[in-house]
XYZ file of C-alpha atoms in Angstrom:
516
model
C -29.577 -21.715 -8.551
C -27.855 -18.355 -8.007
C -25.020 -19.899 -5.992
C -24.396 -22.473 -8.715
C -24.413 -19.767 -11.366
C -21.930 -17.588 -9.474
C -19.657 -20.564 -8.905
C -19.457 -21.023 -12.652
C -18.711 -17.360 -13.396
C -14.940 -17.714 -13.556
C -14.245 -16.313 -17.011
C -14.887 -13.230 -19.090
C -16.450 -15.576 -21.605
C -18.969 -17.036 -19.139
C -22.586 -15.859 -19.274
C -22.855 -12.792 -17.011
C -25.835 -11.401 -18.894
C -28.836 -10.437 -16.820
C -27.051 -11.076 -13.511
C -28.492 -8.628 -10.984
C -25.589 -6.911 -9.240
C -25.484 -4.141 -6.651
C -22.262 -2.140 -6.702
C -21.516 -0.289 -3.456
C -19.611 2.955 -3.873
C -18.920 5.191 -6.849
C -15.307 6.223 -6.641
C -12.655 5.045 -9.063
C -13.038 1.423 -7.978
C -16.833 1.394 -7.902
C -17.073 2.909 -11.349
C -14.636 0.373 -12.785
C -16.797 -2.430 -11.341
C -20.011 -0.976 -12.739
C -18.416 -0.318 -16.124
C -17.071 -3.869 -16.328
C -20.314 -5.565 -15.357
C -22.465 -3.511 -17.711
C -20.045 -4.381 -20.516
C -20.716 -8.035 -19.664
C -24.476 -7.475 -19.851
C -25.282 -7.619 -16.147
C -28.076 -5.549 -14.625
C -26.243 -3.078 -12.389
C -27.506 -0.814 -9.630
C -24.890 1.444 -8.037
C -25.598 2.482 -4.452
C -23.495 5.270 -2.961
C -23.688 7.821 -0.189
C -22.030 10.388 -2.442
C -20.627 10.613 -5.959
C -18.808 13.129 -8.104
C -20.729 14.786 -10.926
C -18.400 13.106 -13.430
C -19.219 9.585 -12.276
C -22.892 10.371 -11.659
C -23.250 11.553 -15.232
C -21.418 8.513 -16.600
C -23.454 5.836 -14.800
C -26.501 6.026 -17.115
C -24.198 6.340 -20.129
C -22.654 2.914 -19.420
C -26.091 1.409 -18.862
C -26.260 1.215 -15.064
C -28.539 2.922 -12.526
C -27.483 5.082 -9.565
C -29.173 5.350 -6.189
C -27.763 7.900 -3.752
C -28.644 7.026 -0.167
C -27.309 8.175 3.213
C -24.843 5.866 4.968
C -26.622 3.238 7.049
C -29.802 3.377 4.987
C -31.111 0.474 2.896
C -32.756 2.176 -0.086
C -35.964 0.785 -1.555
C -34.312 0.652 -4.965
C -31.779 -1.859 -3.646
C -34.479 -4.102 -2.167
C -36.448 -3.938 -5.410
C -33.340 -4.725 -7.460
C -33.076 -7.989 -5.498
C -29.364 -8.467 -6.255
C -27.856 -11.877 -6.794
C -24.380 -10.455 -6.108
C -22.998 -7.447 -4.245
C -19.609 -5.990 -5.189
C -18.402 -3.580 -2.511
C -15.759 -0.901 -2.852
C -12.905 -1.180 -0.316
C -14.209 1.648 1.870
C -17.232 -0.345 3.059
C -16.529 -1.809 6.498
C -17.504 -5.445 7.156
C -20.137 -4.198 9.627
C -21.612 -1.619 7.237
C -25.410 -1.734 7.123
C -25.438 -2.536 3.396
C -22.984 -5.416 3.832
C -24.980 -6.736 6.780
C -28.182 -6.507 4.729
C -26.631 -8.556 1.913
C -25.165 -11.191 4.208
C -28.440 -11.576 6.136
C -30.065 -12.532 2.831
C -27.307 -14.898 1.801
C -26.151 -12.646 -1.037
C -22.429 -13.145 -1.804
C -20.265 -10.054 -1.307
C -17.186 -9.690 -3.496
C -14.605 -6.996 -3.951
C -13.182 -5.667 -7.203
C -10.134 -7.951 -6.957
C -12.265 -11.095 -6.735
C -14.210 -9.953 -9.782
C -11.031 -9.083 -11.692
C -9.437 -12.451 -10.989
C -12.469 -14.236 -12.413
C -12.429 -12.025 -15.513
C -8.678 -11.981 -16.116
C -8.906 -14.003 -19.352
C -10.528 -11.194 -21.371
C -7.152 -10.662 -23.042
C -4.634 -13.503 -23.318
C -0.968 -13.521 -24.211
C -0.798 -14.593 -27.875
C 2.469 -16.443 -27.286
C 1.384 -18.432 -24.228
C -2.382 -18.473 -24.728
C -2.730 -17.528 -21.043
C -3.978 -14.378 -19.343
C -1.503 -12.162 -17.513
C 0.112 -13.627 -14.416
C -0.388 -11.759 -11.156
C 2.273 -10.821 -8.628
C 0.480 -9.760 -5.435
C 1.932 -7.301 -2.919
C 0.561 -6.339 0.478
C 1.853 -5.171 3.850
C 1.400 -2.346 6.305
C 4.223 -0.278 4.843
C 6.134 -0.178 1.556
C 3.515 -1.651 -0.800
C 3.593 1.044 -3.460
C 7.389 1.271 -3.545
C 7.691 -2.510 -3.859
C 5.057 -2.664 -6.602
C 6.800 0.070 -8.579
C 10.209 -1.544 -8.111
C 8.936 -4.960 -9.194
C 7.175 -3.530 -12.235
C 10.327 -1.605 -13.202
C 12.391 -4.795 -13.017
C 9.914 -6.724 -15.159
C 9.799 -3.870 -17.662
C 13.600 -3.762 -17.850
C 13.486 -7.433 -18.837
C 11.161 -6.664 -21.739
C 7.855 -7.779 -20.256
C 4.585 -5.972 -20.776
C 3.684 -5.107 -17.198
C 1.164 -2.956 -15.352
C 1.312 -1.872 -11.706
C -2.320 -1.737 -10.572
C -4.793 -2.260 -7.752
C -4.518 -0.103 -4.656
C -1.692 1.833 -6.335
C -4.255 3.879 -8.269
C -5.126 1.972 -11.460
C -8.093 -0.322 -10.760
C -7.177 -3.911 -11.519
C -10.374 -4.231 -13.574
C -9.084 -1.514 -15.888
C -5.792 -3.390 -16.257
C -7.391 -6.723 -17.173
C -9.568 -4.979 -19.783
C -6.706 -3.191 -21.519
C -7.005 -4.284 -25.179
C -3.222 -4.565 -25.599
C -2.938 -6.990 -22.696
C -0.012 -7.633 -20.375
C 2.358 -10.459 -19.552
C 2.125 -9.762 -15.835
C 0.240 -7.504 -13.441
C 1.894 -6.355 -10.229
C -1.101 -5.861 -7.965
C -0.975 -3.770 -4.810
C -3.583 -5.118 -2.411
C -4.943 -3.477 0.700
C -6.274 -5.478 3.609
C -9.737 -4.254 2.581
C -9.390 -5.830 -0.849
C -7.968 -9.081 0.469
C -10.801 -9.394 2.991
C -13.251 -10.065 0.164
C -10.993 -12.085 -2.150
C -11.127 -15.878 -2.258
C -10.296 -17.152 -5.769
C -6.996 -15.431 -6.555
C -3.981 -17.620 -7.296
C -0.982 -15.341 -7.900
C 2.319 -16.322 -9.473
C 4.147 -14.851 -6.472
C 3.031 -12.985 -3.371
C 4.492 -11.036 -0.472
C 3.430 -9.653 2.881
C 6.124 -7.031 3.470
C 5.336 -6.464 7.147
C 2.391 -6.386 9.533
C 1.714 -3.811 12.238
C -1.356 -2.135 13.692
C -3.321 -0.302 11.012
C -6.920 0.072 9.858
C -8.198 -1.432 13.094
C -11.270 0.777 12.819
C -12.124 -1.120 9.622
C -11.221 -4.682 10.622
C -12.146 -4.481 14.293
C -8.997 -6.158 15.624
C -5.356 -6.749 14.795
C -6.073 -10.455 14.373
C -8.691 -9.768 11.696
C -6.369 -7.307 9.954
C -3.503 -9.830 9.928
C -5.804 -12.607 8.715
C -6.825 -10.450 5.761
C -3.188 -9.808 4.878
C -2.357 -13.516 5.100
C -4.910 -14.325 2.381
C -2.458 -13.050 -0.224
C -0.428 -16.272 0.145
C -3.381 -18.592 -0.484
C -2.953 -20.604 -3.700
C 0.330 -18.888 -4.590
C 1.898 -20.806 -7.466
C 5.657 -20.203 -7.393
C 7.037 -17.991 -4.595
C 5.748 -16.863 -1.195
C 8.068 -14.014 -0.245
C 8.215 -13.088 3.438
C 10.079 -10.704 5.741
C 12.664 -12.509 7.860
C 12.529 -9.736 10.469
C 8.752 -10.077 10.840
C 7.981 -13.468 12.342
C 4.280 -13.099 11.639
C 4.852 -13.073 7.874
C 6.865 -16.289 8.201
C 4.018 -17.952 10.097
C 1.572 -16.797 7.437
C 3.598 -18.613 4.782
C 3.927 -21.725 6.917
C 0.160 -21.877 7.422
C -0.886 -20.957 3.868
C -2.501 -23.444 1.488
C -0.340 -22.971 -1.601
C 0.066 -24.699 -4.949
C 2.357 -27.747 -4.704
C 5.934 -26.704 -5.405
C 5.594 -23.077 -4.311
C 8.711 -21.964 -2.432
C 9.135 -19.793 0.650
C 11.627 -16.997 -0.095
C 12.854 -14.808 2.746
C 14.254 -11.291 2.544
C 16.025 -9.231 5.167
C 18.908 -6.903 5.937
C 21.084 -9.661 7.365
C 23.134 -12.400 5.752
C 20.810 -14.496 3.533
C 20.260 -18.213 3.893
C 20.168 -20.586 0.886
C 16.626 -19.549 -0.108
C 16.823 -15.881 0.828
C 17.659 -12.387 -0.329
C 19.866 -10.370 2.007
C 23.042 -8.353 2.489
C 26.664 -9.486 2.756
C 29.359 -6.858 3.364
C 27.135 -4.084 2.018
C 26.119 -6.063 -1.082
C 22.504 -7.063 -1.785
C 22.504 -10.748 -2.739
C 20.211 -13.393 -4.204
C 20.715 -16.853 -2.694
C 17.357 -18.190 -3.840
C 17.278 -18.347 -7.618
C 20.561 -19.964 -8.631
C 21.679 -23.567 -8.822
C 24.635 -23.157 -6.451
C 22.704 -21.371 -3.724
C 24.161 -23.560 -0.974
C 27.591 -22.014 -1.308
C 27.282 -18.912 -3.500
C 25.132 -15.864 -4.252
C 24.355 -13.433 -7.045
C 25.203 -9.784 -6.473
C 22.331 -7.351 -7.115
C 23.637 -3.947 -5.982
C 25.473 -2.315 -3.110
C 23.865 -0.356 -0.306
C 26.142 2.532 -1.248
C 24.794 2.535 -4.810
C 21.228 2.558 -3.532
C 21.982 5.435 -1.155
C 23.263 7.540 -4.057
C 19.856 7.041 -5.730
C 17.892 7.979 -2.608
C 17.111 4.333 -1.842
C 19.475 3.824 1.083
C 17.081 4.002 4.041
C 16.884 0.556 5.664
C 13.166 0.100 5.023
C 13.645 1.075 1.380
C 16.528 -1.390 1.007
C 14.172 -4.052 2.376
C 11.621 -3.108 -0.291
C 14.326 -3.449 -2.960
C 15.138 -6.956 -1.731
C 11.466 -7.960 -1.697
C 10.930 -6.620 -5.205
C 14.045 -8.385 -6.470
C 12.755 -11.663 -5.011
C 9.400 -11.233 -6.744
C 10.988 -10.308 -10.067
C 13.554 -13.103 -9.926
C 10.749 -15.595 -9.221
C 9.411 -14.641 -12.655
C 12.719 -15.499 -14.297
C 14.038 -11.936 -14.523
C 17.826 -11.735 -14.859
C 19.973 -10.019 -12.261
C 21.123 -7.673 -15.037
C 17.525 -6.509 -15.574
C 17.123 -5.983 -11.830
C 20.261 -3.826 -11.787
C 19.127 -1.850 -14.829
C 15.778 -1.092 -13.192
C 17.425 0.092 -9.970
C 19.740 2.399 -11.906
C 16.774 4.411 -13.173
C 14.383 4.158 -10.220
C 13.303 6.972 -7.903
C 10.874 6.924 -5.015
C 7.333 8.233 -5.240
C 6.596 11.720 -4.053
C 5.866 12.086 -0.343
C 7.935 9.001 0.496
C 11.021 10.236 2.410
C 11.163 13.037 -0.158
C 13.895 15.637 0.297
C 12.212 19.049 0.282
C 15.093 21.443 0.967
C 18.242 21.889 3.060
C 19.062 25.235 4.606
C 21.205 26.375 7.514
C 22.343 22.829 8.166
C 18.748 21.614 8.639
C 17.169 19.168 6.182
C 13.418 19.013 5.640
C 11.909 15.667 4.596
C 8.341 14.922 3.507
C 7.192 11.406 4.389
C 3.509 12.266 4.404
C 2.875 8.802 3.016
C 3.851 7.385 6.428
C 0.176 7.093 7.366
C 0.595 4.485 10.109
C 2.955 3.956 13.051
C 4.930 1.204 11.326
C 5.803 3.468 8.401
C 6.639 6.388 10.678
C 8.932 4.224 12.832
C 10.889 3.099 9.784
C 11.240 6.695 8.623
C 12.430 7.985 12.003
C 15.059 5.253 12.264
C 16.500 6.322 8.906
C 17.925 9.549 10.381
C 20.253 10.213 13.326
C 18.625 13.389 14.713
C 14.970 14.248 14.095
C 12.458 16.990 14.783
C 9.299 14.987 14.277
C 6.038 16.379 12.846
C 3.328 13.873 13.782
C -0.437 13.520 14.074
C -3.698 13.232 12.169
C -6.463 10.646 11.914
C -5.282 7.599 13.890
C -7.826 5.099 12.450
C -8.243 3.340 15.787
C -4.528 2.557 16.083
C -2.737 2.894 19.424
C 0.141 5.295 18.815
C 1.678 4.764 22.259
C 4.123 1.966 21.258
C 5.474 4.099 18.411
C 6.013 7.083 20.672
C 7.629 4.946 23.372
C 10.087 3.310 20.970
C 10.851 6.503 19.054
C 11.653 8.721 22.024
C 13.768 5.932 23.529
C 15.759 5.460 20.310
C 19.337 6.730 20.124
C 21.262 8.028 17.147
C 24.769 6.866 16.194
C 26.342 9.231 18.755
C 24.272 7.796 21.589
C 22.061 10.848 22.044
C 18.291 10.812 21.671
C 17.244 10.375 18.055
C 14.042 12.456 18.435
C 15.018 15.924 19.639
C 11.622 17.625 19.512
C 8.048 16.902 18.443
C 5.465 19.063 16.674
C 1.936 17.641 16.897
C -0.726 18.368 14.265
C -4.234 16.991 13.782
C -7.765 17.780 14.864
C -7.561 15.396 17.817
C -4.052 15.659 19.258
C -4.837 14.386 22.732
C -3.558 10.808 22.330
C -0.273 11.873 20.781
C 0.331 14.646 23.311
C -0.496 12.405 26.279
C 1.776 9.651 25.005
C 4.751 11.964 24.523
C 4.274 13.566 27.945
C 4.075 10.109 29.491
C 7.206 8.696 27.864
C 9.372 11.804 27.431
C 8.181 14.624 29.687
C 11.371 16.636 29.120
C 11.246 16.416 25.325
C 10.489 19.779 23.647
C 6.844 19.472 22.580
C 4.854 21.858 20.398
C 1.182 21.771 19.467
C -0.431 23.199 16.340
C -3.931 24.198 17.391
C -4.969 25.956 14.185
C -8.267 24.716 12.800
C -7.942 26.072 9.253
C -6.145 23.744 6.815
C -4.314 26.687 5.242
C -2.661 27.556 8.579
C -1.640 24.122 9.848
C 1.624 23.582 7.997
C 2.723 27.214 8.215
C 2.494 26.949 11.991
C 4.059 23.476 12.126
C 7.042 24.533 10.002
C 7.615 27.660 12.088
C 7.608 25.638 15.312
C 9.877 22.945 13.860
C 12.321 25.553 12.555
C 12.538 27.098 16.001
C 13.427 23.724 17.528
C 15.815 22.440 14.838
C 19.594 22.668 15.106
C 22.238 22.179 12.393
C 22.427 18.486 11.572
C 18.759 17.856 12.329
C 16.186 16.456 9.924
C 12.731 17.962 10.270
C 10.635 14.949 9.346
C 6.955 14.948 8.445
C 6.064 11.351 9.329
C 2.503 11.694 10.656
C 1.815 8.033 11.578
C -1.803 8.843 10.789
C -4.206 9.418 7.939
C -4.705 12.941 6.634
C -8.427 13.358 6.105
C -9.079 15.199 9.360
C -7.407 18.354 7.989
C -6.296 17.628 4.413
C -7.693 16.147 1.214
C -5.217 13.260 1.305
C -1.601 12.481 2.187
C -0.393 14.170 -1.027
C -2.191 17.396 -0.136
C -0.659 17.233 3.347
C 2.822 16.713 1.923
C 2.433 19.441 -0.695
C 1.326 21.949 1.931
C 4.271 20.989 4.143
C 6.743 21.436 1.292
C 5.195 24.755 0.295
C 5.388 26.043 3.870
C 9.011 24.905 4.165
C 10.071 26.681 0.972
C 8.333 29.860 2.030
C 10.021 29.684 5.413
C 13.532 29.321 3.968
C 12.911 31.969 1.312
C 11.748 29.887 -1.622
C 15.193 28.474 -2.390
C 17.099 25.318 -1.729
C 19.126 27.178 0.866
C 22.713 26.061 1.096
C 21.961 22.822 -0.755
C 23.244 20.653 2.040
C 23.317 16.972 1.167
C 20.512 14.854 2.560
C 21.883 13.102 5.640
C 22.826 9.593 4.692
C 20.677 7.046 6.508
C 22.529 4.465 8.582
C 23.762 1.726 6.289
C 21.564 -1.304 5.928
C 23.734 -4.336 6.508
């Protein structure tokens, strides 16, 4: 009977009352799940290994119960609750003891995105009578930038829009907003997609796929399969990266709504259903009647560079976002207007300071090798600050390709490397293997407060005029820092102290090689 009941729970207005639910985790996502379900009248037990005082105090206020239990332990309270449904926060691995316990008993395990999709009709658009459409964005690198760009374009066209999901605003909070939205631009991690089965977005994109989160998924194949789920049941446009063959195959193999189109994006000349670049001009050849022999001009690479958006991987994000927005009927004029006022998030190829001919750049958000590779290729001569929590990813291919890469003048792009992180052995061994003559420095300080001071001092000693000292760790931050923002802030603070707390000679940020 439980399975039949859950199958019918596809609306906010269905009968969720009395449903016994176990919510795993009590961070921002877990609390939003518990808050939503108690509002619907479900019987909610929250199980967490740890919780902030704020959330712990709020759980009984919203009408739920909290059971704190060590990781790997099945608490008696959970067994006694006898849940009919488990909703797990993204941090719970598929092989977690609590997930295994639920699956061994045939209890369905959802994520917050699956729940939100089923409940999306709480608020409907008064003009259309429909809930907000979803535009779904995933990928190894560039998700947040693409979500923000897409949302900005939709906003410039006059739509009520909310960027949400993995970007920081839980999607359950967005669907419960009493004002409602026309469209949600939802950033989705592979964790969230792993436990999502019902979603049917208006448009979707996998920006790129490279090794990441293998400690969570267990293999690259499982990670890629989770990403590919974003295309399932897409209604209008499956946007894919023409330079990433895997994303093309994902679209080809996806079960989509009849009539959904495949829309490619890339830095080359676009085909008749693509977004691309012709003579330095970003073009749309997908959403116009005469796409066989003409294109619509979006912006120039030069214009994007003046706004700090000229790095090739950022230009690719702009093209992907434009494709998503145009699929929703947004005019090219609105796309242009959004780009004119857009700036990148902090810690994403963020210019810290220029002094003595050396430019310091914070790309702390480059938490995986794919992101770091894109960042390195954006500059002609780099002193690279790298290292952290590798999450089971093999960093060797990144090191091999980066130290072999040449700048525009034919010399080595990476001039020196400064390695940070609690466990530096893999990074150090890889660099010594592939570039034994490359200047290599190791930060062996254990105290968080000392790490960036030492790293900046070593990088400054290696840098020459014309170099970019680039923090692109290719790893997560939690081994030594609170998060990637904390890591980036500490880097920037150490840089400013090193150059005297000023912007030095205010050298211009080196212009990345043109995307064309």
